[in-house]
PDB file of C-alpha atoms and ligand atoms in Angstrom:
ATOM      1  CA  MET A   1    -186.153  74.728 -76.420  1.00 52.00           C
ATOM      2  CA  SER A   2    -183.311  71.976 -75.876  1.00 62.00           C
ATOM      3  CA  ILE A   3    -184.243  68.171 -76.387  1.00 67.00           C
ATOM      4  CA  LYS A   4    -183.749  66.301 -73.668  1.00 87.00           C
ATOM      5  CA  PRO A   5    -180.010  64.298 -73.013  1.00 95.00           C
ATOM      6  CA  GLU A   6    -179.880  60.686 -74.382  1.00 97.00           C
ATOM      7  CA  ILE A   7    -176.840  58.803 -72.223  1.00 98.00           C
ATOM      8  CA  VAL A   8    -175.965  55.847 -73.218  1.00 98.00           C
ATOM      9  CA  VAL A   9    -173.865  53.482 -70.587  1.00 98.00           C
ATOM     10  CA  ALA A  10    -171.342  51.802 -71.747  1.00 98.00           C
ATOM     11  CA  ASN A  11    -169.435  49.050 -70.139  1.00 97.00           C
ATOM     12  CA  ASP A  12    -165.724  50.481 -69.450  1.00 98.00           C
ATOM     13  CA  ALA A  13    -163.986  52.588 -72.869  1.00 98.00           C
ATOM     14  CA  ASP A  14    -163.137  49.888 -75.066  1.00 98.00           C
ATOM     15  CA  ALA A  15    -167.854  49.652 -75.084  1.00 98.00           C
ATOM     16  CA  VAL A  16    -168.069  53.122 -75.126  1.00 98.00           C
ATOM     17  CA  ALA A  17    -165.415  53.616 -78.124  1.00 98.00           C
ATOM     18  CA  ALA A  18    -167.411  50.617 -80.202  1.00 97.00           C
ATOM     19  CA  THR A  19    -170.571  52.072 -79.348  1.00 98.00           C
ATOM     20  CA  ALA A  20    -169.455  55.277 -80.192  1.00 98.00           C
ATOM     21  CA  ALA A  21    -168.461  54.224 -83.552  1.00 97.00           C
ATOM     22  CA  GLN A  22    -171.676  52.417 -84.262  1.00 97.00           C
ATOM     23  CA  ARG A  23    -173.924  55.821 -83.985  1.00 98.00           C
ATOM     24  CA  ILE A  24    -171.083  57.653 -85.689  1.00 98.00           C
ATOM     25  CA  THR A  25    -171.639  54.983 -88.880  1.00 97.00           C
ATOM     26  CA  ASP A  26    -175.507  55.569 -88.700  1.00 97.00           C
ATOM     27  CA  ALA A  27    -175.216  59.837 -88.332  1.00 98.00           C
ATOM     28  CA  ALA A  28    -173.410  59.126 -91.475  1.00 98.00           C
ATOM     29  CA  GLY A  29    -175.406  56.426 -93.073  1.00 97.00           C
ATOM     30  CA  GLN A  30    -178.673  59.432 -92.602  1.00 98.00           C
ATOM     31  CA  ALA A  31    -176.697  62.150 -93.244  1.00 98.00           C
ATOM     32  CA  ILE A  32    -175.685  61.102 -96.731  1.00 98.00           C
ATOM     33  CA  ALA A  33    -178.939  59.554 -97.718  1.00 98.00           C
ATOM     34  CA  ALA A  34    -180.650  63.268 -96.600  1.00 98.00           C
ATOM     35  CA  ARG A  35    -178.177  65.200 -97.976  1.00 97.00           C
ATOM     36  CA  GLY A  36    -175.371  63.767-100.202  1.00 98.00           C
ATOM     37  CA  GLN A  37    -173.109  64.698 -97.538  1.00 98.00           C
ATOM     38  CA  PHE A  38    -171.448  63.584 -94.072  1.00 98.00           C
ATOM     39  CA  THR A  39    -170.454  66.875 -92.030  1.00 98.00           C
ATOM     40  CA  LEU A  40    -168.270  65.456 -88.619  1.00 98.00           C
ATOM     41  CA  VAL A  41    -166.494  67.706 -85.738  1.00 98.00           C
ATOM     42  CA  LEU A  42    -164.152  65.913 -84.051  1.00 98.00           C
ATOM     43  CA  SER A  43    -162.789  66.471 -80.309  1.00 98.00           C
ATOM     44  CA  GLY A  44    -159.203  65.988 -79.234  1.00 95.00           C
ATOM     45  CA  GLY A  45    -158.024  64.727 -76.103  1.00 92.00           C
ATOM     46  CA  ARG A  46    -157.333  61.527 -75.450  1.00 95.00           C
ATOM     47  CA  THR A  47    -160.534  59.760 -75.258  1.00 97.00           C
ATOM     48  CA  PRO A  48    -162.018  59.476 -79.132  1.00 98.00           C
ATOM     49  CA  GLU A  49    -158.639  58.112 -80.282  1.00 98.00           C
ATOM     50  CA  ALA A  50    -159.820  53.994 -79.495  1.00 97.00           C
ATOM     51  CA  THR A  51    -163.217  55.923 -81.442  1.00 98.00           C
ATOM     52  CA  TYR A  52    -161.045  56.689 -84.330  1.00 98.00           C
ATOM     53  CA  GLY A  53    -158.917  53.261 -84.399  1.00 97.00           C
ATOM     54  CA  ILE A  54    -162.528  51.643 -85.320  1.00 97.00           C
ATOM     55  CA  LEU A  55    -163.815  54.131 -88.204  1.00 97.00           C
ATOM     56  CA  ALA A  56    -160.402  53.798 -88.927  1.00 96.00           C
ATOM     57  CA  ARG A  57    -160.768  50.048 -89.775  1.00 93.00           C
ATOM     58  CA  ALA A  58    -163.360  50.325 -91.794  1.00 86.00           C
ATOM     59  CA  ASN A  59    -164.877  46.535 -90.514  1.00 87.00           C
ATOM     60  CA  PRO A  60    -168.640  46.613 -91.448  1.00 85.00           C
ATOM     61  CA  PRO A  61    -171.102  47.945 -90.067  1.00 86.00           C
ATOM     62  CA  ILE A  62    -169.023  49.977 -89.018  1.00 86.00           C
ATOM     63  CA  ALA A  63    -167.839  51.299 -92.425  1.00 90.00           C
ATOM     64  CA  ILE A  64    -168.006  55.083 -93.498  1.00 96.00           C
ATOM     65  CA  ASP A  65    -168.585  56.353 -97.312  1.00 96.00           C
ATOM     66  CA  TRP A  66    -165.299  59.198 -96.886  1.00 97.00           C
ATOM     67  CA  SER A  67    -165.611  60.310 -99.898  1.00 97.00           C
ATOM     68  CA  ARG A  68    -168.990  62.247 -98.389  1.00 98.00           C
ATOM     69  CA  THR A  69    -167.609  62.555 -95.738  1.00 98.00           C
ATOM     70  CA  PHE A  70    -166.165  66.287 -94.846  1.00 98.00           C
ATOM     71  CA  LEU A  71    -163.691  65.954 -91.254  1.00 98.00           C
ATOM     72  CA  PHE A  72    -163.227  69.902 -89.281  1.00 98.00           C
ATOM     73  CA  PHE A  73    -162.275  70.277 -85.484  1.00 98.00           C
ATOM     74  CA  GLY A  74    -163.957  71.533 -82.929  1.00 98.00           C
ATOM     75  CA  ASP A  75    -161.043  72.950 -81.151  1.00 98.00           C
ATOM     76  CA  GLU A  76    -157.418  72.763 -81.498  1.00 97.00           C
ATOM     77  CA  ARG A  77    -154.433  74.305 -79.534  1.00 96.00           C
ATOM     78  CA  PHE A  78    -151.772  76.981 -80.858  1.00 96.00           C
ATOM     79  CA  VAL A  79    -149.051  74.546 -81.268  1.00 96.00           C
ATOM     80  CA  PRO A  80    -148.223  72.868 -85.089  1.00 97.00           C
ATOM     81  CA  HIS A  81    -149.444  70.401 -86.793  1.00 97.00           C
ATOM     82  CA  ASP A  82    -146.781  67.493 -86.114  1.00 97.00           C
ATOM     83  CA  ASP A  83    -146.018  68.647 -81.798  1.00 96.00           C
ATOM     84  CA  PRO A  84    -147.452  65.719 -79.678  1.00 95.00           C
ATOM     85  CA  ARG A  85    -150.141  68.309 -78.409  1.00 95.00           C
ATOM     86  CA  SER A  86    -152.224  69.396 -81.544  1.00 96.00           C
ATOM     87  CA  ASN A  87    -155.520  67.673 -81.463  1.00 97.00           C
ATOM     88  CA  PHE A  88    -154.506  67.440 -85.483  1.00 98.00           C
ATOM     89  CA  ARG A  89    -151.895  65.075 -85.196  1.00 98.00           C
ATOM     90  CA  MET A  90    -154.006  63.217 -82.879  1.00 98.00           C
ATOM     91  CA  ALA A  91    -157.071  62.542 -85.100  1.00 98.00           C
ATOM     92  CA  LYS A  92    -154.126  61.911 -88.386  1.00 98.00           C
ATOM     93  CA  ARG A  93    -152.214  59.391 -86.263  1.00 97.00           C
ATOM     94  CA  CYS A  94    -155.451  57.805 -85.173  1.00 97.00           C
ATOM     95  CA  LEU A  95    -157.651  58.089 -88.137  1.00 97.00           C
ATOM     96  CA  LEU A  96    -156.721  59.968 -90.847  1.00 97.00           C
ATOM     97  CA  ALA A  97    -153.525  57.734 -91.969  1.00 96.00           C
ATOM     98  CA  ARG A  98    -155.281  54.667 -91.327  1.00 95.00           C
ATOM     99  CA  SER A  99    -158.072  55.475 -93.987  1.00 94.00           C
ATOM    100  CA  THR A 100    -158.971  56.536 -97.088  1.00 93.00           C
ATOM    101  CA  VAL A 101    -160.144  59.979 -96.051  1.00 95.00           C
ATOM    102  CA  PRO A 102    -159.044  62.322 -98.753  1.00 97.00           C
ATOM    103  CA  VAL A 103    -157.337  65.152 -98.181  1.00 97.00           C
ATOM    104  CA  ALA A 104    -160.130  67.678 -98.979  1.00 98.00           C
ATOM    105  CA  ASN A 105    -161.686  66.693 -97.344  1.00 98.00           C
ATOM    106  CA  VAL A 106    -160.053  67.481 -94.048  1.00 98.00           C
ATOM    107  CA  PHE A 107    -160.420  70.817 -92.747  1.00 98.00           C
ATOM    108  CA  PRO A 108    -157.540  71.155 -89.895  1.00 98.00           C
ATOM    109  CA  ILE A 109    -157.516  74.480 -88.440  1.00 98.00           C
ATOM    110  CA  ALA A 110    -154.514  76.691 -89.155  1.00 98.00           C
ATOM    111  CA  THR A 111    -152.552  76.763 -86.576  1.00 97.00           C
ATOM    112  CA  ASP A 112    -149.528  78.800 -88.110  1.00 97.00           C
ATOM    113  CA  LEU A 113    -150.940  82.271 -88.978  1.00 98.00           C
ATOM    114  CA  GLU A 114    -150.196  85.388 -86.388  1.00 96.00           C
ATOM    115  CA  SER A 115    -152.021  85.046 -83.206  1.00 97.00           C
ATOM    116  CA  PRO A 116    -154.855  82.708 -82.013  1.00 97.00           C
ATOM    117  CA  ALA A 117    -157.608  85.220 -83.351  1.00 97.00           C
ATOM    118  CA  ALA A 118    -156.428  85.058 -86.405  1.00 98.00           C
ATOM    119  CA  CYS A 119    -156.422  80.862 -86.271  1.00 98.00           C
ATOM    120  CA  ALA A 120    -160.075  81.335 -85.442  1.00 98.00           C
ATOM    121  CA  ALA A 121    -160.900  83.910 -88.219  1.00 98.00           C
ATOM    122  CA  ASP A 122    -159.335  81.902 -91.300  1.00 98.00           C
ATOM    123  CA  TYR A 123    -160.822  79.393 -89.669  1.00 98.00           C
ATOM    124  CA  ALA A 124    -164.539  80.684 -89.622  1.00 98.00           C
ATOM    125  CA  ARG A 125    -164.152  81.882 -93.274  1.00 98.00           C
ATOM    126  CA  ARG A 126    -162.745  78.711 -94.601  1.00 98.00           C
ATOM    127  CA  MET A 127    -166.208  76.960 -93.040  1.00 98.00           C
ATOM    128  CA  ALA A 128    -168.678  79.839 -93.921  1.00 98.00           C
ATOM    129  CA  GLU A 129    -166.763  78.500 -97.656  1.00 98.00           C
ATOM    130  CA  PHE A 130    -167.525  75.311 -97.376  1.00 98.00           C
ATOM    131  CA  PHE A 131    -170.857  75.781 -96.690  1.00 98.00           C
ATOM    132  CA  ASP A 132    -171.542  78.598 -98.659  1.00 97.00           C
ATOM    133  CA  VAL A 133    -172.796  81.464 -96.299  1.00 97.00           C
ATOM    134  CA  SER A 134    -171.101  84.411 -94.595  1.00 95.00           C
ATOM    135  CA  PRO A 135    -169.618  84.525 -91.268  1.00 90.00           C
ATOM    136  CA  ASP A 136    -172.084  86.706 -90.755  1.00 92.00           C
ATOM    137  CA  ASP A 137    -174.925  85.183 -90.919  1.00 94.00           C
ATOM    138  CA  PRO A 138    -176.028  82.143 -88.515  1.00 95.00           C
ATOM    139  CA  PRO A 139    -173.673  78.999 -87.166  1.00 97.00           C
ATOM    140  CA  PRO A 140    -174.095  76.573 -90.315  1.00 98.00           C
ATOM    141  CA  ALA A 141    -175.492  73.478 -88.621  1.00 98.00           C
ATOM    142  CA  PHE A 142    -172.865  70.601 -88.935  1.00 98.00           C
ATOM    143  CA  ASP A 143    -174.595  66.558 -88.843  1.00 98.00           C
ATOM    144  CA  LEU A 144    -172.797  65.247 -85.614  1.00 98.00           C
ATOM    145  CA  ILE A 145    -170.622  67.325 -83.598  1.00 98.00           C
ATOM    146  CA  LEU A 146    -168.098  64.998 -81.536  1.00 98.00           C
ATOM    147  CA  LEU A 147    -167.361  66.459 -77.967  1.00 98.00           C
ATOM    148  CA  GLY A 148    -165.183  65.616 -74.459  1.00 98.00           C
ATOM    149  CA  LEU A 149    -165.004  65.937 -70.932  1.00 98.00           C
ATOM    150  CA  GLY A 150    -162.122  67.473 -68.385  1.00 96.00           C
ATOM    151  CA  ASP A 151    -161.814  67.003 -65.079  1.00 95.00           C
ATOM    152  CA  ASP A 152    -163.111  70.790 -64.366  1.00 95.00           C
ATOM    153  CA  GLY A 153    -165.644  70.639 -66.845  1.00 96.00           C
ATOM    154  CA  HIS A 154    -164.472  72.135 -69.843  1.00 97.00           C
ATOM    155  CA  THR A 155    -165.659  71.499 -73.310  1.00 98.00           C
ATOM    156  CA  ALA A 156    -163.980  71.492 -76.093  1.00 98.00           C
ATOM    157  CA  SER A 157    -161.366  74.404 -75.592  1.00 97.00           C
ATOM    158  CA  LEU A 158    -164.141  76.228 -73.919  1.00 97.00           C
ATOM    159  CA  PHE A 159    -162.941  76.608 -69.819  1.00 96.00           C
ATOM    160  CA  PRO A 160    -164.218  77.493 -66.805  1.00 96.00           C
ATOM    161  CA  GLY A 161    -164.627  81.242 -66.407  1.00 96.00           C
ATOM    162  CA  ALA A 162    -163.291  82.238 -70.223  1.00 96.00           C
ATOM    163  CA  ALA A 163    -164.716  84.538 -71.911  1.00 96.00           C
ATOM    164  CA  ALA A 164    -164.694  82.701 -74.482  1.00 97.00           C
ATOM    165  CA  LEU A 165    -167.877  81.129 -73.050  1.00 98.00           C
ATOM    166  CA  ASP A 166    -169.972  84.595 -73.422  1.00 97.00           C
ATOM    167  CA  GLU A 167    -169.028  84.324 -77.629  1.00 97.00           C
ATOM    168  CA  ASN A 168    -172.734  84.966 -78.961  1.00 95.00           C
ATOM    169  CA  ARG A 169    -171.989  85.107 -82.517  1.00 95.00           C
ATOM    170  CA  GLU A 170    -168.580  84.852 -83.503  1.00 97.00           C
ATOM    171  CA  TRP A 171    -168.747  81.225 -85.067  1.00 98.00           C
ATOM    172  CA  VAL A 172    -165.252  79.896 -83.769  1.00 98.00           C
ATOM    173  CA  THR A 173    -162.826  82.411 -81.239  1.00 98.00           C
ATOM    174  CA  ARG A 174    -159.619  82.239 -79.149  1.00 97.00           C
ATOM    175  CA  SER A 175    -159.266  80.596 -75.999  1.00 95.00           C
ATOM    176  CA  PRO A 176    -156.542  81.412 -73.462  1.00 90.00           C
ATOM    177  CA  PRO A 177    -155.148  78.068 -71.810  1.00 87.00           C
ATOM    178  CA  GLY A 178    -157.041  76.599 -68.924  1.00 79.00           C
ATOM    179  CA  THR A 179    -156.195  75.377 -66.039  1.00 81.00           C
ATOM    180  CA  LEU A 180    -155.370  71.930 -67.247  1.00 80.00           C
ATOM    181  CA  PRO A 181    -152.928  70.453 -69.953  1.00 81.00           C
ATOM    182  CA  PRO A 182    -151.134  71.148 -71.678  1.00 81.00           C
ATOM    183  CA  PRO A 183    -151.412  74.844 -70.437  1.00 88.00           C
ATOM    184  CA  VAL A 184    -150.888  76.661 -74.427  1.00 94.00           C
ATOM    185  CA  ASP A 185    -153.919  79.276 -76.006  1.00 96.00           C
ATOM    186  CA  ARG A 186    -156.426  77.273 -78.245  1.00 97.00           C
ATOM    187  CA  VAL A 187    -158.976  78.129 -80.799  1.00 98.00           C
ATOM    188  CA  THR A 188    -162.088  76.336 -80.843  1.00 98.00           C
ATOM    189  CA  MET A 189    -165.208  76.719 -81.890  1.00 98.00           C
ATOM    190  CA  THR A 190    -168.033  78.223 -79.051  1.00 98.00           C
ATOM    191  CA  TYR A 191    -171.307  77.548 -78.389  1.00 98.00           C
ATOM    192  CA  PRO A 192    -174.171  78.938 -80.793  1.00 98.00           C
ATOM    193  CA  LEU A 193    -171.227  77.236 -83.535  1.00 98.00           C
ATOM    194  CA  ILE A 194    -171.949  73.992 -81.105  1.00 98.00           C
ATOM    195  CA  ASN A 195    -175.165  74.289 -80.397  1.00 98.00           C
ATOM    196  CA  ALA A 196    -176.552  74.903 -83.965  1.00 98.00           C
ATOM    197  CA  ALA A 197    -175.653  70.921 -84.904  1.00 98.00           C
ATOM    198  CA  ARG A 198    -177.791  68.053 -85.968  1.00 98.00           C
ATOM    199  CA  GLU A 199    -176.084  66.126 -83.186  1.00 98.00           C
ATOM    200  CA  VAL A 200    -173.831  66.671 -80.833  1.00 98.00           C
ATOM    201  CA  MET A 201    -172.350  63.939 -78.884  1.00 98.00           C
ATOM    202  CA  PHE A 202    -169.845  63.496 -76.142  1.00 98.00           C
ATOM    203  CA  LEU A 203    -167.861  60.357 -75.044  1.00 98.00           C
ATOM    204  CA  VAL A 204    -166.762  60.452 -71.255  1.00 98.00           C
ATOM    205  CA  THR A 205    -164.964  58.092 -69.694  1.00 98.00           C
ATOM    206  CA  GLY A 206    -163.008  57.018 -66.253  1.00 98.00           C
ATOM    207  CA  ALA A 207    -163.461  57.443 -62.698  1.00 97.00           C
ATOM    208  CA  ASN A 208    -162.002  61.221 -62.539  1.00 97.00           C
ATOM    209  CA  LYS A 209    -164.896  62.691 -65.427  1.00 97.00           C
ATOM    210  CA  HIS A 210    -166.947  61.219 -62.512  1.00 97.00           C
ATOM    211  CA  VAL A 211    -168.132  65.129 -60.334  1.00 96.00           C
ATOM    212  CA  PRO A 212    -168.228  67.613 -63.231  1.00 96.00           C
ATOM    213  CA  LEU A 213    -169.894  64.652 -65.291  1.00 97.00           C
ATOM    214  CA  THR A 214    -172.933  64.644 -62.582  1.00 96.00           C
ATOM    215  CA  GLU A 215    -173.251  67.993 -62.181  1.00 96.00           C
ATOM    216  CA  VAL A 216    -173.374  68.283 -65.935  1.00 97.00           C
ATOM    217  CA  LEU A 217    -176.213  66.077 -66.037  1.00 95.00           C
ATOM    218  CA  GLN A 218    -177.783  66.871 -63.079  1.00 91.00           C
ATOM    219  CA  ARG A 219    -178.348  70.628 -64.761  1.00 85.00           C
ATOM    220  CA  GLN A 220    -177.369  71.750 -60.962  1.00 81.00           C
ATOM    221  CA  VAL A 221    -174.666  74.141 -62.167  1.00 93.00           C
ATOM    222  CA  GLU A 222    -173.879  76.200 -64.676  1.00 96.00           C
ATOM    223  CA  PRO A 223    -171.976  76.591 -68.077  1.00 97.00           C
ATOM    224  CA  SER A 224    -169.066  78.891 -66.152  1.00 97.00           C
ATOM    225  CA  VAL A 225    -168.540  76.441 -63.821  1.00 97.00           C
ATOM    226  CA  ARG A 226    -168.600  73.665 -66.204  1.00 97.00           C
ATOM    227  CA  PRO A 227    -168.720  74.765 -69.489  1.00 98.00           C
ATOM    228  CA  ALA A 228    -170.129  71.039 -70.690  1.00 98.00           C
ATOM    229  CA  ALA A 229    -173.509  72.550 -69.485  1.00 97.00           C
ATOM    230  CA  GLY A 230    -173.891  74.998 -71.880  1.00 97.00           C
ATOM    231  CA  VAL A 231    -173.385  72.361 -74.868  1.00 98.00           C
ATOM    232  CA  ARG A 232    -177.626  72.466 -75.254  1.00 97.00           C
ATOM    233  CA  PRO A 233    -177.896  71.902 -79.151  1.00 97.00           C
ATOM    234  CA  ALA A 234    -181.094  74.152 -80.039  1.00 96.00           C
ATOM    235  CA  HIS A 235    -182.491  71.842 -82.139  1.00 95.00           C
ATOM    236  CA  GLY A 236    -180.583  68.771 -82.456  1.00 97.00           C
ATOM    237  CA  LYS A 237    -179.771  65.794 -80.579  1.00 97.00           C
ATOM    238  CA  LEU A 238    -177.386  66.113 -77.514  1.00 98.00           C
ATOM    239  CA  ILE A 239    -176.426  62.249 -76.315  1.00 98.00           C
ATOM    240  CA  TRP A 240    -173.396  61.172 -74.325  1.00 98.00           C
ATOM    241  CA  ILE A 241    -171.561  58.333 -74.204  1.00 98.00           C
ATOM    242  CA  ILE A 242    -170.241  56.712 -71.020  1.00 98.00           C
ATOM    243  CA  ASP A 243    -168.624  54.315 -69.132  1.00 98.00           C
ATOM    244  CA  HIS A 244    -169.308  53.209 -66.006  1.00 97.00           C
ATOM    245  CA  ALA A 245    -166.547  54.462 -64.423  1.00 98.00           C
ATOM    246  CA  ALA A 246    -167.396  57.641 -65.250  1.00 98.00           C
ATOM    247  CA  ALA A 247    -171.215  57.171 -64.688  1.00 97.00           C
ATOM    248  CA  GLY A 248    -170.321  56.031 -60.658  1.00 94.00           C
ATOM    249  CA  ALA A 249    -172.422  52.526 -61.479  1.00 73.00           C
TER     250      ALA A 249
HETATM  251  C1  6PG B 301    -158.375  69.244 -75.929  1.00 56.40           C
HETATM  252  C2  6PG B 301    -160.188  68.967 -76.343  1.00 56.40           C
HETATM  253  C3  6PG B 301    -160.773  68.413 -74.430  1.00 56.40           C
HETATM  254  C4  6PG B 301    -160.610  67.081 -74.181  1.00 56.40           C
HETATM  255  C5  6PG B 301    -160.956  66.856 -72.716  1.00 56.40           C
HETATM  256  C6  6PG B 301    -161.627  65.898 -72.484  1.00 56.40           C
HETATM  257  O1  6PG B 301    -158.136  69.832 -76.636  1.00 56.40           O
HETATM  258  O2  6PG B 301    -158.364  69.079 -74.903  1.00 56.40           O
HETATM  259  O3  6PG B 301    -160.774  68.344 -77.485  1.00 56.40           O
HETATM  260  O4  6PG B 301    -162.146  69.525 -74.511  1.00 56.40           O
HETATM  261  O5  6PG B 301    -162.084  66.692 -75.356  1.00 56.40           O
HETATM  262  O6  6PG B 301    -160.456  67.679 -72.383  1.00 56.40           O
HETATM  263  O7  6PG B 301    -159.991  64.396 -73.414  1.00 56.40           O
HETATM  264  P1  6PG B 301    -159.727  63.716 -72.445  1.00 56.40           P
HETATM  265  O8  6PG B 301    -160.444  62.892 -73.404  1.00 56.40           O
HETATM  266  O9  6PG B 301    -157.935  63.414 -72.970  1.00 56.40           O
HETATM  267  O10 6PG B 301    -160.169  63.021 -71.226  1.00 56.40           O
END
């Protein structure tokens, strides 16, 4: 049984970013106090850029102990890390290059192997090594996974109707391009891994997200149609931080 989501409606995109940055900082403090480390999964797209910018500035009370924080990626485009479409490049520009995050604490999804499938298997292996488990074990529980919502209801690189939605064992898989840009192959975390997290936080802004957001929040729709609807952490918290435009308020 998944827990009922918490929905926070902020005024605008800036308020969403400020709220998210504070929540992420609080989650970091709690995880570090409880387990000595904070495992955070970053999302791609444009929406989290402002949140990453606030986290990078590290102005108390928003100041994460980066030495104990380990950063992973929910999905990646199968392009070089310096390509403008790369999610890693965005995180580097907005957060990593502007903060004191140690390079050794950052786990990008490799995109220089022969195929997206090889990159997915490699990422699961590196994750298993980090958590000191086997990739054949049930997925590890990240402290916090950040996600976005596409206009078509996709999240991470889980696209409507895609085979990746049916993956019920692997933690990471390949995903062919969806219908929205950029039209590139992807590597993505799967539902089993996402739904094992202690906390999942969606950041959603803009009127173009209103329809998919409403359908997902009202649970009116199947994950095959709006893949974000398949995000239901089994034991963890689910939080949506959205702005008035997306809420239609
Ligand atoms: C990606 C993403 C994707 C993103 C949504 C929302 O690599 O494309 O991780 O799931 O979060 O498409 O993107 P925006 O924030 O740009 O609207």
